[in-house]
Structures are given as C-alpha cells and as structure tokens.
PDB file of N, CA and C in Angstrom:
ATOM      1  N   UNK V   1       0.657  -1.152   0.165  1.00  0.00           N
ATOM      2  CA  UNK V   1       0.019   0.155  -0.122  1.00  0.00           C
ATOM      3  C   UNK V   1       0.887   1.049   0.024  1.00  0.00           C
ATOM      4  N   UNK V   2       0.460   2.319  -0.690  1.00  0.00           N
ATOM      5  CA  UNK V   2       1.119   3.581  -0.661  1.00  0.00           C
ATOM      6  C   UNK V   2       0.109   4.407  -0.666  1.00  0.00           C
ATOM      7  N   UNK V   3       0.433   6.424  -0.885  1.00  0.00           N
ATOM      8  CA  UNK V   3       0.026   7.533  -0.483  1.00  0.00           C
ATOM      9  C   UNK V   3      -1.407   7.047  -2.023  1.00  0.00           C
ATOM     10  N   UNK V   4      -0.868   6.250  -2.812  1.00  0.00           N
ATOM     11  CA  UNK V   4      -1.729   6.543  -4.294  1.00  0.00           C
ATOM     12  C   UNK V   4      -2.733   5.386  -3.958  1.00  0.00           C
ATOM     13  N   UNK V   5      -2.790   4.591  -3.303  1.00  0.00           N
ATOM     14  CA  UNK V   5      -3.296   3.284  -3.186  1.00  0.00           C
ATOM     15  C   UNK V   5      -4.966   3.410  -3.626  1.00  0.00           C
ATOM     16  N   UNK V   6      -5.443   4.582  -2.611  1.00  0.00           N
ATOM     17  CA  UNK V   6      -7.060   4.612  -3.104  1.00  0.00           C
ATOM     18  C   UNK V   6      -7.824   4.978  -4.258  1.00  0.00           C
ATOM     19  N   UNK V   7      -6.609   5.693  -5.190  1.00  0.00           N
ATOM     20  CA  UNK V   7      -6.832   6.009  -6.451  1.00  0.00           C
ATOM     21  C   UNK V   7      -6.869   5.198  -7.037  1.00  0.00           C
ATOM     22  N   UNK V   8      -5.613   4.228  -7.208  1.00  0.00           N
ATOM     23  CA  UNK V   8      -5.026   2.955  -8.010  1.00  0.00           C
ATOM     24  C   UNK V   8      -6.873   2.049  -7.991  1.00  0.00           C
ATOM     25  N   UNK V   9      -7.179   1.714  -6.617  1.00  0.00           N
ATOM     26  CA  UNK V   9      -8.239   1.029  -6.363  1.00  0.00           C
ATOM     27  C   UNK V   9      -9.364   1.658  -6.909  1.00  0.00           C
ATOM     28  N   UNK V  10      -9.604   2.840  -6.730  1.00  0.00           N
ATOM     29  CA  UNK V  10     -10.659   3.015  -7.801  1.00  0.00           C
ATOM     30  C   UNK V  10     -11.302   3.102  -9.367  1.00  0.00           C
ATOM     31  N   UNK V  11      -9.890   2.918  -9.756  1.00  0.00           N
ATOM     32  CA  UNK V  11      -9.303   2.769 -11.351  1.00  0.00           C
ATOM     33  C   UNK V  11     -10.028   1.490 -11.201  1.00  0.00           C
ATOM     34  N   UNK V  12      -9.269   0.654 -10.660  1.00  0.00           N
ATOM     35  CA  UNK V  12      -9.749  -0.803 -10.725  1.00  0.00           C
ATOM     36  C   UNK V  12     -11.556  -1.071 -10.548  1.00  0.00           C
ATOM     37  N   UNK V  13     -11.787  -0.432  -9.390  1.00  0.00           N
ATOM     38  CA  UNK V  13     -13.012  -0.719  -9.112  1.00  0.00           C
ATOM     39  C   UNK V  13     -13.858  -0.356 -10.213  1.00  0.00           C
ATOM     40  N   UNK V  14     -13.825   1.381 -10.826  1.00  0.00           N
ATOM     41  CA  UNK V  14     -14.832   1.383 -11.823  1.00  0.00           C
ATOM     42  C   UNK V  14     -14.656   0.552 -13.147  1.00  0.00           C
ATOM     43  N   UNK V  15     -13.413   0.156 -13.124  1.00  0.00           N
ATOM     44  CA  UNK V  15     -13.448  -1.079 -14.679  1.00  0.00           C
ATOM     45  C   UNK V  15     -14.166  -2.115 -14.453  1.00  0.00           C
ATOM     46  N   UNK V  16     -14.316  -2.930 -12.827  1.00  0.00           N
ATOM     47  CA  UNK V  16     -14.666  -3.837 -12.763  1.00  0.00           C
ATOM     48  C   UNK V  16     -16.170  -4.063 -12.895  1.00  0.00           C
ATOM     49  N   UNK V  17     -16.757  -2.472 -12.420  1.00  0.00           N
ATOM     50  CA  UNK V  17     -18.267  -2.394 -12.227  1.00  0.00           C
ATOM     51  C   UNK V  17     -18.729  -2.118 -13.582  1.00  0.00           C
ATOM     52  N   UNK V  18     -17.911  -1.922 -14.745  1.00  0.00           N
ATOM     53  CA  UNK V  18     -18.683  -2.116 -15.658  1.00  0.00           C
ATOM     54  C   UNK V  18     -19.113  -3.665 -16.075  1.00  0.00           C
ATOM     55  N   UNK V  19     -18.899  -4.654 -15.745  1.00  0.00           N
ATOM     56  CA  UNK V  19     -19.261  -5.639 -15.989  1.00  0.00           C
ATOM     57  C   UNK V  19     -20.525  -6.026 -15.161  1.00  0.00           C
ATOM     58  N   UNK V  20     -21.523  -6.547 -15.731  1.00  0.00           N
ATOM     59  CA  UNK V  20     -22.791  -6.927 -14.555  1.00  0.00           C
ATOM     60  C   UNK V  20     -22.859  -8.480 -13.956  1.00  0.00           C
ATOM     61  N   UNK V  21     -22.068  -9.061 -14.529  1.00  0.00           N
ATOM     62  CA  UNK V  21     -21.806 -10.458 -13.896  1.00  0.00           C
ATOM     63  C   UNK V  21     -20.542 -11.004 -13.484  1.00  0.00           C
ATOM     64  N   UNK V  22     -19.988  -9.832 -12.756  1.00  0.00           N
ATOM     65  CA  UNK V  22     -18.743  -9.712 -12.034  1.00  0.00           C
ATOM     66  C   UNK V  22     -18.477  -9.589 -11.071  1.00  0.00           C
ATOM     67  N   UNK V  23     -18.351 -10.333  -9.837  1.00  0.00           N
ATOM     68  CA  UNK V  23     -18.168  -9.999  -7.988  1.00  0.00           C
ATOM     69  C   UNK V  23     -16.671 -10.426  -8.141  1.00  0.00           C
ATOM     70  N   UNK V  24     -16.245  -9.549  -7.754  1.00  0.00           N
ATOM     71  CA  UNK V  24     -14.760 -10.112  -6.699  1.00  0.00           C
ATOM     72  C   UNK V  24     -14.635 -10.040  -5.501  1.00  0.00           C
ATOM     73  N   UNK V  25     -13.740 -10.995  -4.766  1.00  0.00           N
ATOM     74  CA  UNK V  25     -14.225 -11.043  -3.419  1.00  0.00           C
ATOM     75  C   UNK V  25     -12.831 -11.447  -2.353  1.00  0.00           C
ATOM     76  N   UNK V  26     -13.082 -11.560  -1.286  1.00  0.00           N
ATOM     77  CA  UNK V  26     -11.584 -11.360  -0.656  1.00  0.00           C
ATOM     78  C   UNK V  26     -10.539 -10.587  -0.541  1.00  0.00           C
ATOM     79  N   UNK V  27      -9.418 -11.065  -0.220  1.00  0.00           N
ATOM     80  CA  UNK V  27      -8.367 -10.154   0.009  1.00  0.00           C
ATOM     81  C   UNK V  27      -7.418  -9.917  -1.022  1.00  0.00           C
ATOM     82  N   UNK V  28      -7.691 -11.033  -2.050  1.00  0.00           N
ATOM     83  CA  UNK V  28      -6.902 -10.612  -4.022  1.00  0.00           C
ATOM     84  C   UNK V  28      -8.139 -10.102  -4.650  1.00  0.00           C
ATOM     85  N   UNK V  29      -8.910 -10.264  -4.575  1.00  0.00           N
ATOM     86  CA  UNK V  29     -10.334 -10.124  -5.494  1.00  0.00           C
ATOM     87  C   UNK V  29     -10.422  -8.745  -5.172  1.00  0.00           C
ATOM     88  N   UNK V  30     -10.570  -7.871  -3.943  1.00  0.00           N
ATOM     89  CA  UNK V  30     -10.770  -6.750  -3.836  1.00  0.00           C
ATOM     90  C   UNK V  30      -9.682  -5.784  -3.671  1.00  0.00           C
ATOM     91  N   UNK V  31      -8.254  -6.164  -3.555  1.00  0.00           N
ATOM     92  CA  UNK V  31      -7.110  -5.605  -3.484  1.00  0.00           C
ATOM     93  C   UNK V  31      -7.361  -4.743  -2.092  1.00  0.00           C
ATOM     94  N   UNK V  32      -7.644  -5.339  -1.425  1.00  0.00           N
ATOM     95  CA  UNK V  32      -7.521  -4.787   0.156  1.00  0.00           C
ATOM     96  C   UNK V  32      -7.485  -5.551   1.324  1.00  0.00           C
ATOM     97  N   UNK V  33      -7.063  -5.143   2.451  1.00  0.00           N
ATOM     98  CA  UNK V  33      -6.614  -5.945   3.598  1.00  0.00           C
ATOM     99  C   UNK V  33      -7.905  -6.224   3.984  1.00  0.00           C
ATOM    100  N   UNK V  34      -8.140  -7.348   4.103  1.00  0.00           N
ATOM    101  CA  UNK V  34      -9.168  -8.123   4.810  1.00  0.00           C
ATOM    102  C   UNK V  34      -8.669  -9.284   5.868  1.00  0.00           C
ATOM    103  N   UNK V  35      -9.175  -9.420   6.905  1.00  0.00           N
ATOM    104  CA  UNK V  35      -9.222 -10.883   7.682  1.00  0.00           C
ATOM    105  C   UNK V  35      -9.689 -12.011   7.025  1.00  0.00           C
ATOM    106  N   UNK V  36      -9.475 -12.997   7.699  1.00  0.00           N
ATOM    107  CA  UNK V  36     -10.374 -14.146   7.202  1.00  0.00           C
ATOM    108  C   UNK V  36     -12.054 -13.918   6.784  1.00  0.00           C
ATOM    109  N   UNK V  37     -12.058 -13.580   8.053  1.00  0.00           N
ATOM    110  CA  UNK V  37     -14.170 -13.534   8.719  1.00  0.00           C
ATOM    111  C   UNK V  37     -14.435 -12.611   7.614  1.00  0.00           C
ATOM    112  N   UNK V  38     -13.669 -11.429   6.999  1.00  0.00           N
ATOM    113  CA  UNK V  38     -14.094 -10.596   5.843  1.00  0.00           C
ATOM    114  C   UNK V  38     -13.872 -11.009   4.769  1.00  0.00           C
ATOM    115  N   UNK V  39     -12.878 -11.770   4.123  1.00  0.00           N
ATOM    116  CA  UNK V  39     -12.832 -12.418   3.372  1.00  0.00           C
ATOM    117  C   UNK V  39     -14.021 -13.632   2.850  1.00  0.00           C
ATOM    118  N   UNK V  40     -14.570 -14.257   3.847  1.00  0.00           N
ATOM    119  CA  UNK V  40     -15.460 -15.505   3.832  1.00  0.00           C
ATOM    120  C   UNK V  40     -16.961 -14.474   3.346  1.00  0.00           C
ATOM    121  N   UNK V  41     -17.014 -13.555   4.506  1.00  0.00           N
ATOM    122  CA  UNK V  41     -18.249 -12.620   4.597  1.00  0.00           C
ATOM    123  C   UNK V  41     -18.398 -12.124   2.854  1.00  0.00           C
ATOM    124  N   UNK V  42     -17.543 -11.520   2.275  1.00  0.00           N
ATOM    125  CA  UNK V  42     -17.737 -11.195   0.844  1.00  0.00           C
ATOM    126  C   UNK V  42     -17.968 -12.140  -0.315  1.00  0.00           C
ATOM    127  N   UNK V  43     -17.407 -13.364   0.241  1.00  0.00           N
ATOM    128  CA  UNK V  43     -17.850 -14.498  -0.771  1.00  0.00           C
ATOM    129  C   UNK V  43     -19.381 -15.096  -0.251  1.00  0.00           C
ATOM    130  N   UNK V  44     -19.688 -15.048   0.819  1.00  0.00           N
ATOM    131  CA  UNK V  44     -20.675 -15.472   1.090  1.00  0.00           C
ATOM    132  C   UNK V  44     -22.214 -14.430   0.325  1.00  0.00           C
ATOM    133  N   UNK V  45     -21.791 -13.280   0.790  1.00  0.00           N
ATOM    134  CA  UNK V  45     -22.542 -11.914   0.435  1.00  0.00           C
ATOM    135  C   UNK V  45     -22.499 -11.968  -1.607  1.00  0.00           C
ATOM    136  N   UNK V  46     -21.324 -12.402  -1.779  1.00  0.00           N
ATOM    137  CA  UNK V  46     -21.653 -12.446  -3.553  1.00  0.00           C
ATOM    138  C   UNK V  46     -22.218 -13.594  -3.984  1.00  0.00           C
ATOM    139  N   UNK V  47     -22.502 -14.565  -3.438  1.00  0.00           N
ATOM    140  CA  UNK V  47     -23.050 -16.182  -3.623  1.00  0.00           C
ATOM    141  C   UNK V  47     -24.350 -15.663  -3.236  1.00  0.00           C
ATOM    142  N   UNK V  48     -24.865 -14.595  -2.471  1.00  0.00           N
ATOM    143  CA  UNK V  48     -26.538 -14.273  -2.762  1.00  0.00           C
ATOM    144  C   UNK V  48     -26.560 -13.406  -3.494  1.00  0.00           C
ATOM    145  N   UNK V  49     -26.004 -12.770  -3.936  1.00  0.00           N
ATOM    146  CA  UNK V  49     -26.302 -11.675  -5.089  1.00  0.00           C
ATOM    147  C   UNK V  49     -26.003 -12.645  -6.273  1.00  0.00           C
ATOM    148  N   UNK V  50     -25.792 -13.647  -6.642  1.00  0.00           N
ATOM    149  CA  UNK V  50     -25.987 -14.328  -7.422  1.00  0.00           C
ATOM    150  C   UNK V  50     -27.335 -15.159  -7.432  1.00  0.00           C
ATOM    151  N   UNK V  51     -27.555 -15.426  -6.756  1.00  0.00           N
ATOM    152  CA  UNK V  51     -29.349 -15.978  -6.290  1.00  0.00           C
ATOM    153  C   UNK V  51     -30.327 -14.746  -5.793  1.00  0.00           C
ATOM    154  N   UNK V  52     -29.713 -13.210  -6.208  1.00  0.00           N
ATOM    155  CA  UNK V  52     -30.749 -12.532  -6.444  1.00  0.00           C
ATOM    156  C   UNK V  52     -30.940 -11.359  -5.391  1.00  0.00           C
ATOM    157  N   UNK V  53     -30.126 -11.651  -4.535  1.00  0.00           N
ATOM    158  CA  UNK V  53     -30.172 -10.602  -3.316  1.00  0.00           C
ATOM    159  C   UNK V  53     -28.899  -9.273  -4.193  1.00  0.00           C
ATOM    160  N   UNK V  54     -29.327  -8.159  -3.251  1.00  0.00           N
ATOM    161  CA  UNK V  54     -28.292  -7.006  -3.363  1.00  0.00           C
ATOM    162  C   UNK V  54     -27.616  -6.541  -2.276  1.00  0.00           C
ATOM    163  N   UNK V  55     -26.455  -6.989  -2.435  1.00  0.00           N
ATOM    164  CA  UNK V  55     -25.099  -6.760  -1.108  1.00  0.00           C
ATOM    165  C   UNK V  55     -24.074  -5.903  -1.636  1.00  0.00           C
ATOM    166  N   UNK V  56     -24.007  -4.890  -1.193  1.00  0.00           N
ATOM    167  CA  UNK V  56     -22.720  -4.004  -1.577  1.00  0.00           C
ATOM    168  C   UNK V  56     -21.443  -4.844  -0.714  1.00  0.00           C
ATOM    169  N   UNK V  57     -20.702  -5.579  -1.497  1.00  0.00           N
ATOM    170  CA  UNK V  57     -19.849  -6.474  -0.821  1.00  0.00           C
ATOM    171  C   UNK V  57     -18.252  -5.423  -0.691  1.00  0.00           C
ATOM    172  N   UNK V  58     -18.490  -4.201  -1.123  1.00  0.00           N
ATOM    173  CA  UNK V  58     -17.432  -3.010  -0.956  1.00  0.00           C
ATOM    174  C   UNK V  58     -17.841  -2.653   0.498  1.00  0.00           C
ATOM    175  N   UNK V  59     -18.861  -2.848   1.078  1.00  0.00           N
ATOM    176  CA  UNK V  59     -19.240  -2.133   2.248  1.00  0.00           C
ATOM    177  C   UNK V  59     -18.550  -2.807   3.361  1.00  0.00           C
ATOM    178  N   UNK V  60     -18.136  -4.002   2.879  1.00  0.00           N
ATOM    179  CA  UNK V  60     -17.876  -5.377   4.427  1.00  0.00           C
ATOM    180  C   UNK V  60     -16.278  -4.451   4.658  1.00  0.00           C
ATOM    181  N   UNK V  61     -15.628  -4.792   5.735  1.00  0.00           N
ATOM    182  CA  UNK V  61     -14.737  -3.990   5.999  1.00  0.00           C
ATOM    183  C   UNK V  61     -13.884  -2.611   6.073  1.00  0.00           C
ATOM    184  N   UNK V  62     -15.180  -1.739   6.327  1.00  0.00           N
ATOM    185  CA  UNK V  62     -15.009  -0.480   6.099  1.00  0.00           C
ATOM    186  C   UNK V  62     -14.898   0.123   7.423  1.00  0.00           C
ATOM    187  N   UNK V  63     -14.732  -0.178   8.559  1.00  0.00           N
ATOM    188  CA  UNK V  63     -14.379   0.312   9.740  1.00  0.00           C
ATOM    189  C   UNK V  63     -13.036   0.392  10.326  1.00  0.00           C
ATOM    190  N   UNK V  64     -12.982   1.954  10.652  1.00  0.00           N
ATOM    191  CA  UNK V  64     -11.640   2.443  10.913  1.00  0.00           C
ATOM    192  C   UNK V  64     -10.905   1.390  12.277  1.00  0.00           C
ATOM    193  N   UNK V  65     -11.651   0.564  12.481  1.00  0.00           N
ATOM    194  CA  UNK V  65     -11.075  -0.044  13.999  1.00  0.00           C
ATOM    195  C   UNK V  65     -10.197  -0.811  13.425  1.00  0.00           C
ATOM    196  N   UNK V  66     -10.704  -1.133  12.364  1.00  0.00           N
ATOM    197  CA  UNK V  66     -10.038  -2.927  11.454  1.00  0.00           C
ATOM    198  C   UNK V  66      -8.415  -2.270  11.052  1.00  0.00           C
ATOM    199  N   UNK V  67      -8.160  -1.495  10.726  1.00  0.00           N
ATOM    200  CA  UNK V  67      -7.141  -0.753  10.344  1.00  0.00           C
ATOM    201  C   UNK V  67      -6.032   0.118  10.787  1.00  0.00           C
ATOM    202  N   UNK V  68      -4.888   0.387  10.477  1.00  0.00           N
ATOM    203  CA  UNK V  68      -3.739   0.582  11.465  1.00  0.00           C
ATOM    204  C   UNK V  68      -3.286   1.939  10.542  1.00  0.00           C
ATOM    205  N   UNK V  69      -3.063   3.378  10.922  1.00  0.00           N
ATOM    206  CA  UNK V  69      -2.621   3.954   9.764  1.00  0.00           C
ATOM    207  C   UNK V  69      -1.356   5.093  10.653  1.00  0.00           C
ATOM    208  N   UNK V  70      -0.278   5.203  10.421  1.00  0.00           N
ATOM    209  CA  UNK V  70       0.678   5.583  10.291  1.00  0.00           C
ATOM    210  C   UNK V  70       1.262   6.699   9.339  1.00  0.00           C
ATOM    211  N   UNK V  71       1.629   7.807   9.836  1.00  0.00           N
ATOM    212  CA  UNK V  71       2.494   8.692   9.357  1.00  0.00           C
ATOM    213  C   UNK V  71       3.615   8.249   9.099  1.00  0.00           C
ATOM    214  N   UNK V  72       4.581   8.829   7.788  1.00  0.00           N
ATOM    215  CA  UNK V  72       5.866   8.258   8.140  1.00  0.00           C
ATOM    216  C   UNK V  72       6.721   8.513   8.927  1.00  0.00           C
ATOM    217  N   UNK V  73       6.457   9.383   9.789  1.00  0.00           N
ATOM    218  CA  UNK V  73       7.750   9.596  10.981  1.00  0.00           C
ATOM    219  C   UNK V  73       6.834   8.369  11.990  1.00  0.00           C
ATOM    220  N   UNK V  74       5.249   8.749  12.412  1.00  0.00           N
ATOM    221  CA  UNK V  74       5.234   7.521  13.462  1.00  0.00           C
ATOM    222  C   UNK V  74       5.771   5.930  12.855  1.00  0.00           C
ATOM    223  N   UNK V  75       5.581   5.506  11.534  1.00  0.00           N
ATOM    224  CA  UNK V  75       6.509   4.498  10.918  1.00  0.00           C
ATOM    225  C   UNK V  75       7.629   3.964  11.568  1.00  0.00           C
ATOM    226  N   UNK V  76       8.553   5.265  10.970  1.00  0.00           N
ATOM    227  CA  UNK V  76      10.158   5.121  11.458  1.00  0.00           C
ATOM    228  C   UNK V  76      10.258   5.084  12.936  1.00  0.00           C
ATOM    229  N   UNK V  77       9.276   5.490  13.949  1.00  0.00           N
ATOM    230  CA  UNK V  77       9.580   5.613  15.020  1.00  0.00           C
ATOM    231  C   UNK V  77       9.319   4.423  15.721  1.00  0.00           C
ATOM    232  N   UNK V  78       8.098   3.816  15.052  1.00  0.00           N
ATOM    233  CA  UNK V  78       7.844   2.464  15.365  1.00  0.00           C
ATOM    234  C   UNK V  78       8.803   1.661  15.067  1.00  0.00           C
ATOM    235  N   UNK V  79       9.492   1.747  14.053  1.00  0.00           N
ATOM    236  CA  UNK V  79      10.244   0.710  13.479  1.00  0.00           C
ATOM    237  C   UNK V  79      11.634   0.690  14.298  1.00  0.00           C
ATOM    238  N   UNK V  80      12.139   1.933  14.649  1.00  0.00           N
ATOM    239  CA  UNK V  80      13.111   2.242  15.539  1.00  0.00           C
ATOM    240  C   UNK V  80      13.211   1.469  17.186  1.00  0.00           C
ATOM    241  N   UNK V  81      12.273   1.613  17.724  1.00  0.00           N
ATOM    242  CA  UNK V  81      11.650   0.685  19.091  1.00  0.00           C
ATOM    243  C   UNK V  81      11.875  -0.688  18.883  1.00  0.00           C
ATOM    244  N   UNK V  82      11.042  -0.925  17.727  1.00  0.00           N
ATOM    245  CA  UNK V  82      10.960  -2.617  17.353  1.00  0.00           C
ATOM    246  C   UNK V  82      12.851  -3.176  17.063  1.00  0.00           C
ATOM    247  N   UNK V  83      13.486  -1.967  16.520  1.00  0.00           N
ATOM    248  CA  UNK V  83      14.960  -2.589  16.309  1.00  0.00           C
ATOM    249  C   UNK V  83      15.411  -2.556  17.465  1.00  0.00           C
ATOM    250  N   UNK V  84      15.216  -1.174  18.394  1.00  0.00           N
ATOM    251  CA  UNK V  84      15.852  -1.746  19.952  1.00  0.00           C
ATOM    252  C   UNK V  84      15.615  -2.504  20.671  1.00  0.00           C
ATOM    253  N   UNK V  85      14.599  -3.084  20.331  1.00  0.00           N
ATOM    254  CA  UNK V  85      13.859  -4.266  21.347  1.00  0.00           C
ATOM    255  C   UNK V  85      14.495  -5.444  21.209  1.00  0.00           C
ATOM    256  N   UNK V  86      14.901  -5.313  20.105  1.00  0.00           N
ATOM    257  CA  UNK V  86      15.497  -6.734  19.552  1.00  0.00           C
ATOM    258  C   UNK V  86      16.775  -6.979  19.924  1.00  0.00           C
ATOM    259  N   UNK V  87      17.766  -6.156  20.687  1.00  0.00           N
ATOM    260  CA  UNK V  87      19.361  -5.915  21.311  1.00  0.00           C
ATOM    261  C   UNK V  87      19.356  -6.803  22.403  1.00  0.00           C
TER     262      UNK V  87
END
C-alpha cells in the first residue's frame, strides 16, 4: 500500500463495475486488506447476490477500528523501537 493506493483501487473498481456479472471477493479479488472473516463474508454475500439479493460487498470491512494508519514519521519511530527491543 502506498499513498496513491486509494486512487489506484478506484480505477480498478470503476473497470470491474462495467461488468454486470462479475463480483470480486476476498483480499486478492478486492485488492484490500481483509481478515479471514471479512474475506469469507464477501464470498457469502457475492453468492447471495448471484441468487438475486443485492449486497454491496465493498461495504464489508470499512470500519476504521480494523485498520492501522501511520504517518511516515510514526512508522519510522515504530521501526526504531522494534529494532531497539531486539538487542
């Protein structure tokens, strides 16, 4: 992931949405970090969509509590602390 990740992902999503009969699921299919539960849930909802339901699988795992976000400085400080603790 990099700072342009969101924009790049939107390009992919826009292309995928041009297909009426294509649903992508899980980490690799959605190009996003999901834990195993989220990945399975997207697959289940996609299967239900095939059966006629209308679920937005992109709404799975949008809670900020599941994501860690660091500034470059915070990331470097975290790495330094980890390196010091290994000694």
